[in-house]
CSV table of C-alpha atoms in Angstrom, one decimal:
chain,number,residue,atom,x,y,z
A,368,MET,CA,15.1,23.8,-20.7
A,369,THR,CA,17.9,22.3,-18.6
A,370,THR,CA,18.9,18.8,-19.5
A,371,GLU,CA,19.2,16.7,-16.3
A,372,GLY,CA,22.7,15.6,-15.6
A,373,HIS,CA,24.6,18.3,-17.3
A,374,SER,CA,25.0,20.5,-14.2
A,375,SER,CA,28.5,19.4,-13.3
A,376,VAL,CA,31.5,17.3,-14.4
A,377,GLY,CA,30.6,13.6,-13.8
A,378,ARG,CA,32.2,11.0,-11.6
A,379,ALA,CA,34.1,9.3,-14.3
A,380,SER,CA,35.8,12.6,-15.3
A,381,LYS,CA,36.6,13.3,-11.6
A,382,GLU,CA,38.2,9.8,-11.3
A,383,ALA,CA,40.2,10.3,-14.5
A,384,PHE,CA,41.5,13.7,-13.3
A,385,GLN,CA,42.7,12.2,-10.0
A,386,ARG,CA,44.7,9.7,-12.0
A,387,ALA,CA,46.0,12.4,-14.3
A,388,ARG,CA,47.3,14.5,-11.3
A,389,ASN,CA,49.8,11.7,-10.6
A,390,VAL,CA,51.5,12.0,-14.0
A,391,PHE,CA,50.8,15.6,-15.1
A,392,ILE,CA,51.9,18.6,-13.0
A,393,ASP,CA,48.5,20.3,-13.0
A,394,GLY,CA,46.5,17.3,-14.1
A,395,THR,CA,46.5,18.1,-17.8
A,396,THR,CA,49.1,18.2,-20.6
A,397,ARG,CA,47.8,21.4,-22.4
A,398,VAL,CA,47.4,24.8,-20.7
A,399,THR,CA,44.4,25.4,-23.0
A,400,ILE,CA,42.3,22.7,-21.5
A,401,GLU,CA,39.2,24.3,-19.8
A,402,ARG,CA,38.3,23.2,-16.3
A,403,ASP,CA,35.5,24.2,-14.0
A,404,PRO,CA,37.1,23.3,-11.6
A,405,ILE,CA,38.3,20.1,-13.4
A,406,PRO,CA,38.2,19.2,-17.0
A,407,ARG,CA,35.6,17.1,-18.7
A,408,TYR,CA,37.0,13.9,-20.2
A,409,MET,CA,35.9,12.7,-23.6
A,410,GLU,CA,35.0,9.2,-24.7
A,411,ARG,CA,34.0,9.6,-28.3
A,412,GLY,CA,32.7,12.1,-30.9
A,413,GLU,CA,29.6,11.9,-33.0
A,414,GLY,CA,29.3,14.4,-35.8
A,415,ALA,CA,28.6,17.9,-34.3
A,416,TYR,CA,28.5,16.3,-30.8
A,417,PHE,CA,30.8,14.5,-28.4
A,418,VAL,CA,30.1,12.2,-25.4
A,419,ASP,CA,32.0,12.4,-22.2
A,420,LEU,CA,33.1,9.5,-19.9
A,421,ASP,CA,29.9,9.7,-18.0
A,422,GLY,CA,27.8,9.3,-21.2
A,423,ARG,CA,26.7,12.9,-21.4
A,424,ARG,CA,26.2,14.3,-24.9
A,425,PHE,CA,27.3,17.9,-25.8
A,426,LEU,CA,27.0,20.0,-28.9
A,427,ASP,CA,30.6,20.9,-29.6
A,428,LEU,CA,31.2,24.6,-30.3
A,429,ASN,CA,34.9,24.2,-29.6
A,430,GLY,CA,35.8,21.7,-32.3
A,431,ASN,CA,39.3,21.2,-30.8
A,432,PHE,CA,39.9,25.0,-31.1
A,433,THR,CA,38.1,25.3,-34.5
A,434,THR,CA,40.0,22.4,-36.1
A,435,LEU,CA,37.1,19.9,-36.6
A,436,ILE,CA,35.2,21.8,-39.4
A,437,HIS,CA,33.5,18.5,-40.3
A,438,GLY,CA,32.8,17.6,-36.7
A,439,HIS,CA,33.9,14.3,-35.2
A,440,ARG,CA,34.4,10.9,-37.0
A,441,PHE,CA,34.0,12.4,-40.5
A,442,ALA,CA,33.6,9.2,-42.6
A,443,PRO,CA,35.8,10.2,-45.5
A,444,VAL,CA,38.7,10.9,-43.2
A,445,ILE,CA,38.2,7.6,-41.3
A,446,ASP,CA,38.2,5.7,-44.6
A,447,ALA,CA,41.2,7.5,-46.0
A,448,VAL,CA,43.3,7.1,-42.8
A,449,THR,CA,42.3,3.5,-42.4
A,450,ARG,CA,43.5,2.7,-46.0
A,451,GLN,CA,46.7,4.6,-45.4
A,452,LEU,CA,47.4,2.7,-42.2
A,453,GLN,CA,47.6,-0.5,-44.2
A,454,SER,CA,50.5,1.1,-46.2
A,455,GLY,CA,52.4,2.8,-43.5
A,456,THR,CA,52.2,5.8,-41.1
A,457,CYS,CA,55.4,7.7,-41.9
A,458,PHE,CA,58.5,7.5,-44.1
A,459,ALA,CA,61.8,9.3,-44.5
A,460,SER,CA,60.8,9.7,-48.2
A,461,PRO,CA,58.0,11.7,-49.8
A,462,THR,CA,54.6,10.2,-50.9
A,463,LEU,CA,52.1,11.2,-53.5
A,464,ALA,CA,49.7,12.1,-50.7
A,465,GLU,CA,51.6,15.3,-50.0
A,466,ILE,CA,51.5,16.4,-53.6
A,467,ARG,CA,47.8,16.0,-53.8
A,468,LEU,CA,47.1,18.1,-50.8
A,469,ALA,CA,49.6,20.7,-51.9
A,470,GLU,CA,48.0,20.9,-55.4
A,471,LEU,CA,44.6,21.4,-53.8
A,472,ILE,CA,45.7,24.3,-51.6
A,473,CYS,CA,47.9,26.0,-54.3
A,474,GLY,CA,45.0,25.7,-56.7
A,475,ARG,CA,42.5,27.2,-54.3
A,476,VAL,CA,44.2,30.1,-52.5
A,477,PRO,CA,45.2,33.3,-54.5
A,478,GLY,CA,48.8,34.1,-53.9
A,479,VAL,CA,49.9,30.5,-53.0
A,480,GLU,CA,52.3,29.3,-55.6
A,481,THR,CA,54.2,26.8,-53.5
A,482,ILE,CA,53.9,25.3,-50.0
A,483,ARG,CA,55.7,23.4,-47.3
A,484,PHE,CA,54.1,21.1,-44.7
A,485,VAL,CA,55.0,21.0,-41.0
A,486,ASN,CA,53.3,19.5,-38.0
A,487,THR,CA,51.5,22.4,-36.2
A,488,GLY,CA,50.3,25.9,-36.6
A,489,SER,CA,53.0,27.1,-34.2
A,490,GLU,CA,55.6,25.5,-36.3
A,491,ALA,CA,54.2,27.1,-39.5
A,492,VAL,CA,54.3,30.5,-37.9
A,493,MET,CA,57.8,29.9,-36.7
A,494,PHE,CA,59.1,29.0,-40.1
A,495,ALA,CA,57.2,31.7,-41.8
A,496,ILE,CA,59.0,34.3,-39.6
A,497,LYS,CA,62.3,32.6,-40.2
A,498,ALA,CA,61.6,32.7,-44.0
A,499,ALA,CA,60.9,36.4,-43.7
A,500,ARG,CA,64.2,37.0,-41.9
A,501,ALA,CA,66.1,34.9,-44.4
A,502,PHE,CA,64.5,36.8,-47.3
A,503,THR,CA,64.9,40.4,-45.9
A,504,GLY,CA,68.0,40.0,-43.7
A,505,ARG,CA,66.1,41.7,-40.9
A,506,SER,CA,65.3,40.1,-37.5
A,507,ALA,CA,62.4,42.0,-35.8
A,508,ILE,CA,58.7,41.4,-36.3
A,509,ALA,CA,55.5,43.4,-35.8
A,510,LYS,CA,52.3,41.8,-34.4
A,511,ILE,CA,48.9,42.8,-33.1
A,512,GLU,CA,48.6,43.2,-29.4
A,513,GLY,CA,46.8,40.3,-27.8
A,514,ALA,CA,46.8,38.1,-30.9
A,515,TYR,CA,47.7,34.5,-30.6
A,516,HIS,CA,50.1,32.9,-33.1
A,517,GLY,CA,51.3,29.8,-31.3
A,518,ALA,CA,54.3,28.9,-29.2
A,519,TYR,CA,57.2,30.8,-30.6
A,520,ASP,CA,58.8,33.4,-28.3
A,521,TRP,CA,58.5,36.4,-30.6
A,522,VAL,CA,54.8,35.9,-31.4
A,523,GLU,CA,54.1,35.3,-27.7
A,524,VAL,CA,55.0,38.9,-26.8
A,525,SER,CA,52.0,40.8,-25.4
A,526,GLN,CA,49.8,37.8,-26.1
A,527,GLY,CA,48.5,38.0,-22.5
A,528,SER,CA,49.0,41.6,-21.6
A,529,THR,CA,46.6,43.2,-19.1
A,530,PRO,CA,45.6,46.8,-18.2
A,531,SER,CA,48.2,46.8,-15.5
A,532,ASN,CA,51.1,46.3,-18.0
A,533,TRP,CA,50.0,46.9,-21.5
A,534,GLY,CA,51.2,50.6,-21.5
A,535,GLN,CA,49.8,53.6,-23.4
A,536,ALA,CA,47.4,53.1,-26.3
A,537,ALA,CA,49.7,55.1,-28.6
A,538,ALA,CA,52.8,53.1,-27.6
A,539,PRO,CA,51.8,49.5,-26.5
A,540,ALA,CA,54.4,47.9,-24.3
A,541,ALA,CA,56.2,44.6,-25.2
A,542,VAL,CA,55.0,42.3,-22.4
A,543,PRO,CA,56.7,38.9,-21.7
A,544,TYR,CA,54.3,36.0,-21.9
A,545,TYR,CA,56.3,33.7,-19.5
A,546,HIS,CA,58.7,34.2,-16.7
A,547,GLY,CA,62.2,34.3,-18.1
A,548,MET,CA,61.4,35.4,-21.6
A,549,PRO,CA,64.6,37.0,-22.9
A,550,ALA,CA,64.8,40.8,-23.0
A,551,SER,CA,66.3,40.5,-26.4
A,552,VAL,CA,63.1,38.9,-27.7
A,553,LEU,CA,61.0,41.8,-26.3
A,554,SER,CA,63.3,44.3,-28.1
A,555,GLU,CA,62.6,42.6,-31.4
A,556,VAL,CA,58.8,42.9,-31.4
A,557,VAL,CA,56.9,45.9,-32.4
A,558,LEU,CA,53.3,46.1,-31.1
A,559,LEU,CA,50.4,47.2,-33.2
A,560,ARG,CA,46.7,47.7,-32.2
A,561,PHE,CA,44.0,46.1,-34.3
A,562,ASN,CA,42.2,48.6,-36.6
A,563,ASP,CA,44.5,51.5,-35.6
A,564,VAL,CA,45.7,52.8,-38.9
A,565,GLU,CA,47.7,55.7,-37.5
A,566,LEU,CA,49.7,53.4,-35.1
A,567,VAL,CA,50.4,50.9,-37.8
A,568,GLU,CA,51.8,53.6,-40.2
A,569,ARG,CA,53.9,55.2,-37.5
A,570,GLN,CA,55.3,52.0,-35.9
A,571,ILE,CA,56.2,50.4,-39.2
A,572,ALA,CA,57.9,53.5,-40.5
A,573,THR,CA,59.8,54.0,-37.3
A,574,HIS,CA,61.1,50.4,-37.0
A,575,ALA,CA,61.2,49.5,-40.7
A,576,ALA,CA,65.0,49.1,-40.9
A,577,HIS,CA,64.9,46.2,-38.5
A,578,LEU,CA,61.5,44.7,-39.4
A,579,ALA,CA,61.3,41.4,-41.4
A,580,ALA,CA,57.6,40.9,-41.3
A,581,ILE,CA,54.2,41.8,-39.9
A,582,VAL,CA,52.5,38.7,-38.5
A,583,PHE,CA,48.8,39.3,-39.0
A,584,ASP,CA,45.7,37.2,-38.4
A,585,PRO,CA,42.9,38.9,-40.4
A,586,MET,CA,40.4,38.2,-37.5
A,587,PRO,CA,42.4,37.2,-34.4
A,588,SER,CA,40.3,35.0,-32.1
A,589,ARG,CA,41.8,35.7,-28.7
A,590,ALA,CA,42.1,39.4,-29.4
A,591,GLY,CA,38.4,39.7,-29.9
A,592,LEU,CA,37.4,38.0,-33.1
A,593,ILE,CA,36.8,41.4,-34.6
A,594,ALA,CA,36.5,42.2,-38.3
A,595,PRO,CA,39.3,44.3,-39.9
A,596,THR,CA,38.3,47.5,-41.5
A,597,ALA,CA,39.2,48.1,-45.1
A,598,GLU,CA,41.3,51.0,-44.1
A,599,PHE,CA,43.3,48.9,-41.7
A,600,ILE,CA,44.0,46.2,-44.3
A,601,SER,CA,45.0,48.9,-46.8
A,602,ALA,CA,47.3,50.6,-44.2
A,603,ILE,CA,49.1,47.3,-43.4
A,604,GLN,CA,49.7,46.4,-47.1
A,605,ARG,CA,50.6,49.9,-48.2
A,606,THR,CA,53.0,50.6,-45.3
A,607,ALA,CA,54.7,47.2,-45.4
A,608,LYS,CA,55.3,47.4,-49.2
A,609,GLN,CA,56.6,51.0,-48.9
A,610,HIS,CA,59.3,49.8,-46.4
A,611,GLY,CA,60.1,46.4,-47.7
A,612,VAL,CA,58.4,44.5,-44.8
A,613,LEU,CA,56.8,41.2,-45.6
A,614,VAL,CA,53.2,40.5,-44.5
A,615,ILE,CA,52.5,37.1,-43.1
A,616,ALA,CA,48.8,36.1,-43.0
A,617,ASP,CA,48.3,33.7,-40.1
A,618,GLU,CA,45.3,31.7,-41.3
A,619,VAL,CA,45.8,28.8,-39.0
A,620,LEU,CA,42.4,29.5,-37.5
A,621,SER,CA,40.9,32.1,-39.9
A,622,PHE,CA,41.2,29.9,-43.1
A,623,ARG,CA,37.8,28.5,-42.3
A,624,GLN,CA,36.2,31.8,-43.1
A,625,GLY,CA,35.8,31.0,-46.8
A,626,TYR,CA,36.6,28.7,-49.7
A,627,GLU,CA,39.7,30.8,-50.6
A,628,GLY,CA,40.4,31.7,-46.9
A,629,ALA,CA,40.3,34.9,-44.8
A,630,SER,CA,42.8,37.0,-46.7
A,631,ALA,CA,40.7,36.7,-49.9
A,632,ARG,CA,37.6,37.5,-47.9
A,633,TYR,CA,39.1,40.8,-46.6
A,634,GLY,CA,41.1,41.9,-49.5
A,635,LEU,CA,44.6,41.1,-48.1
A,636,THR,CA,47.3,40.0,-50.4
A,637,PRO,CA,50.1,38.7,-48.1
A,638,ASP,CA,53.6,37.7,-49.0
A,639,LEU,CA,53.4,34.5,-46.9
A,640,PHE,CA,50.6,32.4,-45.5
A,641,THR,CA,50.5,30.0,-42.5
A,642,PHE,CA,47.8,27.3,-42.4
A,643,GLY,CA,46.9,24.5,-40.0
A,644,LYS,CA,43.9,23.1,-38.2
A,645,ILE,CA,41.2,22.4,-40.9
A,646,ILE,CA,43.8,21.5,-43.6
A,647,GLY,CA,44.7,18.3,-41.6
A,648,GLY,CA,41.3,16.8,-41.4
A,649,GLY,CA,41.6,16.4,-37.6
A,650,LEU,CA,45.3,15.2,-37.6
A,651,PRO,CA,48.4,17.3,-36.8
A,652,ILE,CA,49.4,19.6,-39.5
A,653,GLY,CA,50.8,23.1,-40.4
A,654,ALA,CA,51.9,24.7,-43.6
A,655,ILE,CA,53.9,27.7,-44.9
A,656,ALA,CA,53.0,29.0,-48.3
A,657,GLY,CA,53.5,31.9,-50.7
A,658,SER,CA,55.2,33.1,-53.8
A,659,ARG,CA,58.1,31.1,-55.4
A,660,GLU,CA,60.4,34.1,-54.9
A,661,ILE,CA,60.1,34.3,-51.2
A,662,MET,CA,59.6,30.5,-50.6
A,663,SER,CA,62.9,30.0,-52.5
A,664,VAL,CA,64.7,30.5,-49.1
A,665,PHE,CA,63.7,26.8,-48.5
A,666,ASP,CA,65.3,25.6,-51.8
A,667,ALA,CA,67.8,22.9,-51.0
A,668,SER,CA,68.2,21.7,-54.6
A,669,ALA,CA,71.7,23.3,-55.0
A,670,GLY,CA,72.9,22.6,-51.5
A,671,LYS,CA,72.2,24.1,-48.1
A,672,PRO,CA,69.3,26.5,-48.4
A,673,ALA,CA,69.1,30.0,-46.8
A,674,LEU,CA,66.6,28.4,-44.4
A,675,PRO,CA,66.9,24.7,-43.7
A,676,GLN,CA,63.6,23.1,-42.6
A,677,GLY,CA,62.8,19.5,-41.8
A,678,GLY,CA,60.7,17.6,-39.4
A,679,THR,CA,60.3,13.9,-38.7
A,680,PHE,CA,56.6,13.9,-39.1
A,681,SER,CA,56.3,16.8,-41.6
A,682,ALA,CA,54.0,15.8,-44.5
A,683,ASN,CA,53.3,12.4,-42.9
A,684,PRO,CA,50.9,10.5,-45.1
A,685,LEU,CA,48.2,10.1,-42.4
A,686,SER,CA,47.8,13.9,-42.1
A,687,MET,CA,48.1,14.3,-45.9
A,688,VAL,CA,45.3,11.9,-46.8
A,689,ALA,CA,43.1,13.2,-44.0
A,690,GLY,CA,43.6,16.7,-45.1
A,691,PHE,CA,43.0,16.0,-48.7
A,692,VAL,CA,39.6,14.3,-48.3
A,693,SER,CA,38.6,16.9,-45.7
A,694,MET,CA,39.5,19.9,-47.9
A,695,THR,CA,37.9,18.2,-50.9
A,696,ALA,CA,34.6,18.0,-49.0
A,697,LEU,CA,35.0,21.7,-48.1
A,698,ASP,CA,33.6,22.8,-51.4
A,699,ARG,CA,31.7,26.1,-52.0
A,700,ALA,CA,28.4,24.5,-51.0
A,701,ALA,CA,29.9,23.4,-47.6
A,702,PHE,CA,31.1,27.0,-47.0
A,703,ASP,CA,27.8,28.4,-48.1
A,704,HIS,CA,26.1,26.1,-45.5
A,705,LEU,CA,28.4,27.3,-42.8
A,706,GLU,CA,28.0,31.0,-43.8
A,707,ARG,CA,24.2,30.7,-43.6
A,708,LEU,CA,24.3,28.9,-40.2
A,709,GLY,CA,26.7,31.5,-38.8
A,710,ASP,CA,24.7,34.5,-40.1
A,711,ARG,CA,21.5,33.0,-38.7
A,712,LEU,CA,23.0,32.3,-35.3
A,713,ARG,CA,24.7,35.6,-34.9
A,714,GLU,CA,21.4,37.4,-35.8
A,715,GLN,CA,19.5,35.3,-33.3
A,716,LEU,CA,22.0,36.1,-30.6
A,717,MET,CA,21.9,39.8,-31.3
A,718,ALA,CA,18.1,39.7,-31.4
A,719,ALA,CA,18.0,38.1,-28.0
A,720,ILE,CA,20.4,40.8,-26.7
A,721,ALA,CA,18.1,43.5,-28.0
A,722,ARG,CA,15.0,41.9,-26.7
A,723,HIS,CA,16.3,41.8,-23.2
A,724,HIS,CA,18.1,45.1,-23.4
A,725,ALA,CA,21.3,43.3,-22.3
A,726,PRO,CA,24.7,45.0,-22.4
A,727,LEU,CA,26.3,42.3,-24.5
A,728,SER,CA,27.5,42.1,-28.2
A,729,VAL,CA,28.5,39.5,-30.7
A,730,SER,CA,31.4,39.4,-33.1
A,731,GLY,CA,32.6,36.9,-35.8
A,732,ALA,CA,32.1,35.9,-39.4
A,733,ALA,CA,31.3,32.8,-41.4
A,734,SER,CA,31.4,29.8,-39.0
A,735,LEU,CA,32.9,31.7,-36.1
A,736,PHE,CA,31.3,33.8,-33.3
A,737,ARG,CA,32.1,35.2,-30.0
A,738,ILE,CA,29.8,36.7,-27.3
A,739,HIS,CA,31.2,39.7,-25.5
A,740,PRO,CA,30.0,41.0,-22.1
A,741,LYS,CA,30.2,44.5,-23.6
A,742,ALA,CA,27.3,46.8,-24.6
A,743,ILE,CA,29.3,48.2,-27.4
A,744,LEU,CA,31.1,45.8,-29.8
A,745,PRO,CA,34.9,45.9,-29.0
A,746,ARG,CA,37.2,47.3,-31.6
A,747,ASP,CA,40.4,45.7,-30.4
A,748,PHE,CA,42.0,43.5,-27.8
A,749,ARG,CA,42.0,46.2,-25.1
A,750,GLU,CA,38.3,46.9,-25.5
A,751,ALA,CA,37.6,43.1,-25.6
A,752,THR,CA,39.4,42.3,-22.4
A,753,PRO,CA,36.8,41.7,-19.7
A,754,THR,CA,36.7,43.1,-16.2
A,755,ALA,CA,36.3,40.8,-13.3
A,756,VAL,CA,32.5,41.3,-13.3
A,757,GLN,CA,32.3,40.7,-17.0
A,758,ALA,CA,34.5,37.5,-16.8
A,759,HIS,CA,32.2,36.2,-14.0
A,760,VAL,CA,29.1,36.7,-16.3
A,761,MET,CA,30.8,34.8,-19.1
A,762,LYS,CA,31.8,32.0,-16.7
A,763,GLU,CA,28.1,31.6,-15.7
A,764,LEU,CA,27.0,31.7,-19.3
A,765,GLY,CA,29.4,28.9,-20.1
A,766,ARG,CA,28.0,26.9,-17.2
A,767,THR,CA,24.5,27.4,-18.4
A,768,PHE,CA,25.4,26.2,-21.8
A,769,ALA,CA,27.1,23.1,-20.3
A,770,GLU,CA,24.0,22.4,-18.2
A,771,ASN,CA,22.0,22.4,-21.5
A,772,GLY,CA,24.4,20.1,-23.3
A,773,ILE,CA,26.5,22.7,-25.2
A,774,VAL,CA,30.2,23.4,-24.9
A,775,LEU,CA,31.0,27.1,-25.4
A,776,PRO,CA,34.7,28.0,-25.4
A,777,SER,CA,35.8,30.6,-22.9
A,778,GLY,CA,37.6,33.7,-24.1
A,779,ALA,CA,38.0,32.5,-27.7
A,780,ALA,CA,36.1,31.8,-30.9
A,781,ALA,CA,33.2,29.4,-30.9
A,782,CYS,CA,32.8,27.6,-34.2
A,783,LEU,CA,30.2,25.7,-36.2
A,784,SER,CA,30.8,22.5,-38.2
A,785,THR,CA,29.3,21.1,-41.4
A,786,PRO,CA,27.1,18.4,-39.7
A,787,MET,CA,25.3,21.1,-37.7
A,788,THR,CA,21.8,22.0,-38.6
A,789,THR,CA,19.5,25.0,-37.9
A,790,ALA,CA,18.0,22.9,-35.1
A,791,ASP,CA,21.5,22.8,-33.4
A,792,THR,CA,22.0,26.6,-33.8
A,793,ASP,CA,18.4,27.3,-32.8
A,794,HIS,CA,19.1,25.4,-29.6
A,795,VAL,CA,22.2,27.5,-28.9
A,796,ALA,CA,20.1,30.7,-29.4
A,797,SER,CA,17.3,29.4,-27.2
A,798,VAL,CA,19.6,28.6,-24.3
A,799,PHE,CA,21.2,32.0,-24.6
A,800,ASP,CA,17.8,33.7,-24.7
A,801,ASP,CA,16.7,31.7,-21.6
A,802,PHE,CA,20.0,32.7,-19.8
A,803,LEU,CA,19.3,36.4,-20.4
A,804,ALA,CA,15.7,36.0,-19.2
A,805,ARG,CA,16.5,34.0,-16.0
A,806,ARG,CA,19.8,35.6,-14.9
A,807,SER,CA,18.8,39.3,-14.8
A,808,ASP,CA,20.9,39.6,-11.7
A,809,LEU,CA,24.0,38.9,-13.7
A,810,ILE,CA,22.9,41.1,-16.6
A,811,GLU,CA,22.3,44.0,-14.3
A,812,SER,CA,25.7,43.6,-12.8
A,813,LEU,CA,27.2,44.5,-16.2
A,814,ALA,CA,25.6,47.9,-16.2
A,815,ALA,CA,26.5,48.7,-12.6
């Protein structure tokens, strides 16, 4: 089954990396770039596939970290951006394009009455937290241990905690993400564990006087891509409301779980939303949204608002037109297609696991999935964190996929895109089944 030529990074990528090391401290300009041991450089995208500098073609299960829900070079986006380029790339004044995309999102997502555009998901989360602080007059936040919410100090707390420092299960420690993170930041973050109802109720009640918001991704990718229980969703909403704490639904990644988003899928009714990734059609974007009452902290119509928010490229027309045509194409039929593909693939992967009696499991929903080197499906970040042996097995699985022309993200959600077909997902399942059959030595190491 192995496709000749996919066994390693090609010469052109190696040469590019050597050039990059002269201008980037570690050879790349994003810490999230995967390397084994060096990164693979891209030349172009083609629908569900991309082609590297050495002419090798790969099925893309990364989608620039789930952003490219229509795959690469989506024709409506290319056409819309090309037309907009003829009129201008950015202005200090608003355009009709931002109104059209705002109307689409406000008309689709329950609970979204008004919206503001920014440039990234990180920026969206940052301003949502600031909005919660401005509205409540409180400064601290609560978040799920291990969950990723972008590059803002407070949400980075315990983003990368490990068994050596994450503390007791009943009292998760606030762990700095980078050397030099201020102690004051750590003191303003309350840690919760995913699907732990008792801990949520106790932590929120204990710290309510200082809590502005709970930042919550309904299915956090890096924390395991695990589905929330109905009891956990209920506990978050009930406890937050009881103590006047706002709920921020971070749907920067999870919004792709349905036509109305992840909150609607799981019965969550947040006070604020953050969006990004798929709403920009492959261009930089972020958004904060919610009720008019809470979003009024941004209101500058009568002078300085409670929360000033600007941004040179916020609501730039290129991102706005790309996002509008991309989201327009994401109709219910498109989501139904992705749901069917995702269900089919997850079932195939789990069938292969059962057939080979392999100690692995699969999580995810809709167009998202993640393979765990765990016999029992993890329930939270701690259970999903791999041991050294488990991490080695996943590294070898990723290499096998690459040898067969498939890019599988490491330690995060893999995603499907609308141009994919059952032939594409069947190939993924076939390569996985072949890996389980041929690498019994690795599979046995998991049970040791």
